[in-house]
């Protein structure tokens, strides 16, 4: 049965044929190039090194060790005695033990400076689903969310595609380290108003992707004041909260609310996931934590479309309620990420490249604007393509993150071995040397 | 879906619409006294989707589940509690899987070829569309990349290997709930419609309509011809949609049917296909119960019927989409394993990207690829499971017969479609609700009233039989018999031990009274 190479005679929906899924952007094109020629230490040493994927691979050994010492956790006990109950469990409240464990883990990640109520935890299959779900709940088709730039490219799909909701960018720039300002928020809000678009909320990522930096407490306060003034929602995607290099550097919106005695907190919703901190994107574990009862109720019902496998809930409930394991994990993970960050920053500095000062996340925000012929998006994409095809590194161009200043790139450092990172840094060094000596000619030998 | 909805429930009236609020233990965040006012205010801040009732949870289907939760039967701890017969779960064959797990613990411990593949699994979030993760890692290939292959083969096995399923045309989703919603997103615009034969699974009101904003136009089937789908019923529904100015994009059938428990005949399928071809619309076939067919006629998928009737019509092929899941056949609803199968590349492409919003946990994919990859086991499992379902089905049919109650003749599913029209005071939906209340609260059986399935005739009920032990099933039939006897012979409830429920019945009556009003208003 072959399908003719023409439009199907029955139309599909606009959503199905639109490009709002965003997968034609360079963000995804880079992955393709990597996929066609992936770096491998021994079998393909000149292949493309993947630096466009914000994965955390630095702490798996800790998880594997836990599993080795607790084999029953992954197998329902002796003779699979707990199997049937687990296999039947499809309650959208989620396993109580797992919700408790998540609430406790979230508190630990924040150094116990905020407490989380398990009854407010709503489970979803990943933060991708959590963000979409919240958007369905907080906004109608045609409405908008304000999102500070630069932002995670996936938001274009997650917040807009099936929901029909718009993103109006809140422009941030390097003059103040890309921090959000009340002026920028006001400007975005006015822009939306001018377009007759109703703004329903602000969505921030804290720590920020792609900046790799936490949002300062004072800025969080300003954002909270802004949303209160406008009577709109605030969604804080804190997926990288456990990846802050030191526990005290990260301030969660939960802490700001606590300091204000939870006044007006029903407009605030936190998104979290285990994909980054625990490095488990494959297990699809996300959560919405809302201070709004109705949002909790509705989100729970909607989560029917995106429940977490009860098998996975069971395994992680045990793991995350083991406090000695989680304390050690959180601490060690932070230390390792910090070390990786220092390695890459130093390596880039030696190559004459500056980065935004970061303190969190699995990537750094690299400034290659001095290398641009002209400060335009086209030149940025040219440079990106050069880095991809000739330096053989897949990094993410700032334009794919909607950055208003050309020349910035997100470079991931936690999804590879230390050796591979060294190789990548050597290539960058060579590339920069090549540009200095050859005045732009890119003839050099790849290590 | 989601049988457990604990927490206290309050109803408030916001601008004329009744809405339920579950109070989580959140009073420390907001002073209880102000809670209602604040919530009213914030309701205006939420989307229409969040404040409407398309989530469907005010229906009696879900209310029955709630009543059960408040007073669940337990052999020892609560022998007079409500027996759950409203949940189509398959609990008959777990022992087969459990013994497989015991025998194969070394194959499911994340070790392949002596190497731990835990991290590969943990990182694996490929939805088969994005090439990025097809690593040159043989171990991972062994474990997860063959999952589609293994699932396709299992699905073929269930259909007696009569149709080939190409693993590249398969999209994995977090359950059939997600699969159905995703297909509707792909095939229809907000405001357009899908035709669905009645009676149908109550969950469709949420799954097909809520976030998609697509309408359901019912295709009414009648007991006069055993609820079979007819040409005229399809035509009538189409005309109705036109009257309502709704553009029809497709027909969604469940085959084998929920709640009827019957497989569609070749004739029905031919009518359906002819109709879809003429109107140039899609067919979505939810085949979630295809592995529970225990009697003849054997299961015929719409794909097979199309092959026979229109072997060369490629346009037709691009308009047929199958939904399947492991929740019923394997009894694993908690693991969230569903799938979409389609020959339409554009649909597969869009659905694959959409599956990002509901991927199957790689840990679960890994386990299932092992179980389903054991072809000897699956062959045995399918056969044995069908045998057990058949036995249970017979038990229920016979037991009801003893009470003078008939069922629609069925050959599949985990439930019977039971005819209680003769027990209605009058042939009305009011009387059906009255009877249902009695059966839930006084007889202590949570069964599903036909009205919650949009049945056009009052008096039919769906009764599940595979989610309990034999003993419990026997008890439920004793209770029904006693109930029927009492109706025929005298007053009921004088010496029954279920005083809990009767003291509760007033409260329930008030609550249910509200629901009756809602149902009447919405139909």
Coordinates of C-alpha atoms in Angstrom, one line a residue, chain A residues 1-5 8-17 21-24 28 31-32 34-35 38 40 50 53 55-57 59-61 63-64 67 73-76 78-93 115-117 119-120 125 128-130 132-133 135-141 143 157-159 161-163 198 200 231-233 261-267 269 275-276 278-284 289-313 315-316 319, chain B residues 1-7 19-30 35 38-39 41-52 55 57-58 87 89-91 94-95 97-98 101-102 108 110 116-125 127 129-136 169 174 177-178 181-182 184-189 192 206-208 210-213 247 249 280-282 307 311 314-315 317-319 321 327-328 331-336 343-347 349-351 353-365 367 371:
Chain A
X1 CA 0.0 0.0 0.0
X2 CA 1.8 3.1 -1.1
X3 CA 0.6 6.5 -0.4
X4 CA 0.5 8.8 -3.4
X5 CA 2.8 11.7 -3.2
X8 CA -4.4 13.4 1.3
X9 CA -7.9 13.9 0.0
X10 CA -9.3 14.1 3.4
X11 CA -7.8 17.1 5.2
X12 CA -6.0 16.7 8.4
X13 CA -6.5 19.4 11.1
X14 CA -4.5 22.7 10.9
X15 CA -2.7 21.6 14.0
X16 CA -1.5 18.5 12.3
X17 CA -0.1 20.2 9.3
X21 CA 5.8 21.8 16.4
X22 CA 8.9 23.7 15.6
X23 CA 10.9 20.8 14.4
X24 CA 12.2 22.5 11.3
X28 CA 16.6 20.2 15.5
X31 CA 20.6 17.0 15.9
X32 CA 20.2 15.5 12.4
X34 CA 24.9 14.7 14.7
X35 CA 22.8 11.7 14.0
X38 CA 28.0 10.9 15.6
X40 CA 32.7 8.1 19.0
X50 CA 26.7 16.6 20.5
X53 CA 21.4 18.3 24.2
X55 CA 21.2 16.0 29.3
X56 CA 22.7 15.2 32.6
X57 CA 25.0 12.2 32.4
X59 CA 25.7 11.2 38.0
X60 CA 24.4 7.9 36.7
X61 CA 26.8 5.9 38.7
X63 CA 21.7 5.8 40.5
X64 CA 23.1 2.5 39.3
X67 CA 19.7 0.0 42.1
X73 CA 12.8 -1.7 44.1
X74 CA 12.8 -2.3 40.4
X75 CA 11.1 -5.6 40.5
X76 CA 8.1 -5.5 42.9
X78 CA 10.1 -11.3 45.8
X79 CA 8.0 -13.3 43.4
X80 CA 6.7 -10.1 41.9
X81 CA 4.2 -9.9 44.8
X82 CA 3.4 -6.2 44.4
X83 CA 3.1 -6.5 40.6
X84 CA -0.6 -6.7 40.1
X85 CA -1.5 -3.9 42.4
X86 CA 1.1 -1.7 40.7
X87 CA 0.0 -2.8 37.2
X88 CA -3.6 -1.9 37.9
X89 CA -2.9 1.5 39.5
X90 CA -4.0 4.2 37.1
X91 CA -5.4 6.7 39.6
X92 CA -4.6 10.2 38.3
X93 CA -3.7 11.2 41.9
X115 CA 8.1 23.0 52.0
X116 CA 5.8 21.2 49.4
X117 CA 2.5 19.7 50.1
X119 CA -1.6 17.0 47.8
X120 CA -0.7 19.8 45.5
X125 CA 4.6 12.4 31.8
X128 CA 6.8 18.9 28.3
X129 CA 3.3 17.7 29.2
X130 CA 3.2 19.8 32.4
X132 CA 1.3 22.2 27.8
X133 CA -1.3 21.2 30.4
X135 CA -1.3 26.4 29.2
X136 CA -4.5 24.6 28.4
X137 CA -5.8 25.5 31.9
X138 CA -4.6 29.1 32.2
X139 CA -5.3 30.4 28.7
X140 CA -7.8 30.2 25.8
X141 CA -6.8 29.8 22.2
X143 CA -4.5 34.4 24.4
X157 CA 5.7 23.7 20.6
X158 CA 4.8 23.0 24.2
X159 CA 3.0 26.2 24.9
X161 CA 1.0 24.0 19.2
X162 CA -2.1 22.3 20.3
X163 CA -3.3 25.0 22.7
X198 CA -5.1 38.9 26.1
X200 CA -2.8 35.3 30.7
X231 CA -3.9 40.0 37.8
X232 CA -2.3 37.3 35.7
X233 CA -0.5 33.9 36.4
X261 CA 3.2 34.6 53.7
X262 CA 1.6 33.1 50.6
X263 CA -0.4 36.2 50.0
X264 CA -2.0 36.1 46.5
X265 CA -0.3 32.8 45.8
X266 CA -3.1 31.2 43.8
X267 CA -1.7 32.7 40.7
X269 CA 2.4 27.4 39.6
X275 CA 14.8 14.7 33.5
X276 CA 17.6 17.1 34.3
X278 CA 18.2 12.9 38.0
X279 CA 19.1 12.5 34.4
X280 CA 16.0 10.4 33.7
X281 CA 14.3 11.9 30.7
X282 CA 13.3 8.5 29.4
X283 CA 11.2 7.8 32.5
X284 CA 8.9 10.7 31.8
X289 CA 2.8 22.2 41.8
X290 CA 0.1 24.8 42.1
X291 CA -1.0 27.0 44.9
X292 CA -4.5 27.2 43.3
X293 CA -7.0 24.5 44.3
X294 CA -8.9 24.6 41.1
X295 CA -5.8 24.4 39.0
X296 CA -4.8 21.3 41.0
X297 CA -8.1 19.7 40.5
X298 CA -8.3 20.4 36.8
X299 CA -4.7 19.5 36.2
X300 CA -5.2 16.2 37.8
X301 CA -8.1 15.4 35.6
X302 CA -6.2 16.5 32.5
X303 CA -3.2 14.4 33.6
X304 CA -5.3 11.4 32.4
X305 CA -3.8 12.1 29.0
X306 CA -0.3 12.0 30.3
X307 CA 0.0 9.7 33.3
X308 CA 3.3 8.4 34.6
X309 CA 3.8 4.7 34.4
X310 CA 3.0 3.2 37.8
X311 CA 6.0 1.0 37.4
X312 CA 8.2 4.0 37.2
X313 CA 6.4 5.8 40.1
X315 CA 10.7 2.6 41.5
X316 CA 11.2 6.3 42.1
X319 CA 14.6 5.9 45.6
Chain B
X1 CA -10.2 6.7 34.0
X2 CA -8.8 7.5 37.4
X3 CA -11.1 5.7 39.7
X4 CA -9.7 7.2 42.8
X5 CA -10.8 10.7 43.4
X6 CA -10.4 11.1 47.1
X7 CA -10.5 14.3 49.2
X19 CA -18.6 23.4 39.9
X20 CA -16.8 20.9 42.1
X21 CA -13.8 21.7 44.1
X22 CA -11.6 19.2 45.8
X23 CA -10.1 20.6 48.9
X24 CA -6.6 19.5 49.2
X25 CA -5.2 20.0 52.6
X26 CA -4.1 23.5 51.8
X27 CA -5.7 25.6 54.5
X28 CA -2.3 26.6 55.7
X29 CA -1.8 28.5 52.6
X30 CA -5.1 30.2 52.4
X35 CA -11.2 30.2 50.2
X38 CA -10.9 33.7 46.3
X39 CA -11.7 30.6 44.2
X41 CA -12.5 35.2 41.7
X42 CA -9.8 33.0 40.3
X43 CA -12.2 31.0 38.3
X44 CA -12.5 34.0 36.0
X45 CA -8.7 33.8 35.6
X46 CA -8.8 30.3 34.1
X47 CA -9.5 29.1 30.6
X48 CA -12.8 28.0 29.4
X49 CA -11.5 24.4 29.3
X50 CA -10.6 24.6 33.0
X51 CA -14.1 25.8 34.0
X52 CA -16.4 23.9 31.7
X55 CA -13.9 16.7 31.6
X57 CA -16.5 13.9 35.7
X58 CA -20.0 14.9 36.8
X87 CA -14.5 -0.8 36.2
X89 CA -10.2 -4.1 34.3
X90 CA -8.8 -7.5 33.5
X91 CA -7.5 -9.1 36.7
X94 CA -1.9 -11.6 36.4
X95 CA -0.5 -14.9 37.8
X97 CA 2.7 -12.5 34.1
X98 CA 3.9 -12.8 37.6
X101 CA 8.6 -12.3 35.9
X102 CA 9.8 -14.7 38.5
X108 CA 14.5 -7.6 33.3
X110 CA 18.6 -3.6 33.1
X116 CA 24.2 -2.3 32.6
X117 CA 21.9 -0.5 30.2
X118 CA 20.3 1.6 32.8
X119 CA 21.7 4.9 31.6
X120 CA 20.7 4.2 28.0
X121 CA 17.2 3.5 29.2
X122 CA 17.1 6.5 31.4
X123 CA 18.1 8.8 28.5
X124 CA 15.9 7.2 25.9
X125 CA 13.2 9.6 24.9
X127 CA 9.6 9.0 19.8
X129 CA 10.4 10.5 14.6
X130 CA 13.5 12.4 15.8
X131 CA 16.6 10.7 14.5
X132 CA 18.9 12.0 17.2
X133 CA 18.7 9.1 19.5
X134 CA 19.2 6.2 17.1
X135 CA 22.6 5.5 18.5
X136 CA 24.9 2.9 17.2
X169 CA 3.5 3.0 11.2
X174 CA 0.7 7.0 27.2
X177 CA -6.7 7.8 26.3
X178 CA -3.8 9.7 24.9
X181 CA -7.2 12.4 21.9
X182 CA -4.1 12.7 19.7
X184 CA -8.7 13.8 17.1
X185 CA -6.2 16.6 17.4
X186 CA -4.8 15.4 14.1
X187 CA -8.0 14.8 12.2
X188 CA -10.4 17.6 13.3
X189 CA -10.6 21.3 14.0
X192 CA -15.9 20.0 13.9
X206 CA -13.6 13.8 27.8
X207 CA -11.0 12.1 25.6
X208 CA -12.4 13.3 22.2
X210 CA -12.3 18.3 26.1
X211 CA -9.1 19.9 25.0
X212 CA -9.7 19.3 21.3
X213 CA -13.0 21.2 21.3
X247 CA -18.6 19.5 9.8
X249 CA -14.5 14.6 10.0
X280 CA -14.8 11.2 2.4
X281 CA -14.2 11.0 6.1
X282 CA -11.9 9.1 8.5
X307 CA -8.9 -5.1 2.4
X311 CA -8.3 -3.8 -1.9
X314 CA -5.2 3.9 -1.3
X315 CA -7.3 6.9 -0.3
X317 CA -6.2 3.2 3.5
X318 CA -5.0 6.7 4.4
X319 CA -8.2 7.3 6.3
X321 CA -6.5 4.6 12.0
X327 CA -4.5 -2.0 29.5
X328 CA -7.3 -4.5 28.8
X331 CA -4.4 -6.0 32.4
X332 CA -1.7 -3.3 32.7
X333 CA -3.6 0.0 32.8
X334 CA -1.1 1.5 35.2
X335 CA 1.8 1.2 32.8
X336 CA 0.3 3.5 30.2
X343 CA -1.1 4.1 6.9
X344 CA -1.3 7.8 6.6
X345 CA 2.2 9.2 6.8
X346 CA 1.0 12.7 7.6
X347 CA -1.0 11.4 10.6
X349 CA 4.3 12.2 11.5
X350 CA 2.0 14.6 13.4
X351 CA 1.0 12.0 16.0
X353 CA 5.5 14.6 17.4
X354 CA 2.4 15.0 19.6
X355 CA 3.4 11.9 21.5
X356 CA 6.0 14.0 23.2
X357 CA 3.2 15.1 25.4
X358 CA 2.5 11.5 26.5
X359 CA 5.5 9.2 25.9
X360 CA 5.7 5.7 27.4
X361 CA 8.3 5.4 30.2
X362 CA 11.4 3.8 28.7
X363 CA 11.6 1.6 31.9
X364 CA 8.2 0.2 31.0
X365 CA 9.0 -0.1 27.3
X367 CA 10.1 -4.5 30.5
X371 CA 7.6 -9.9 27.9

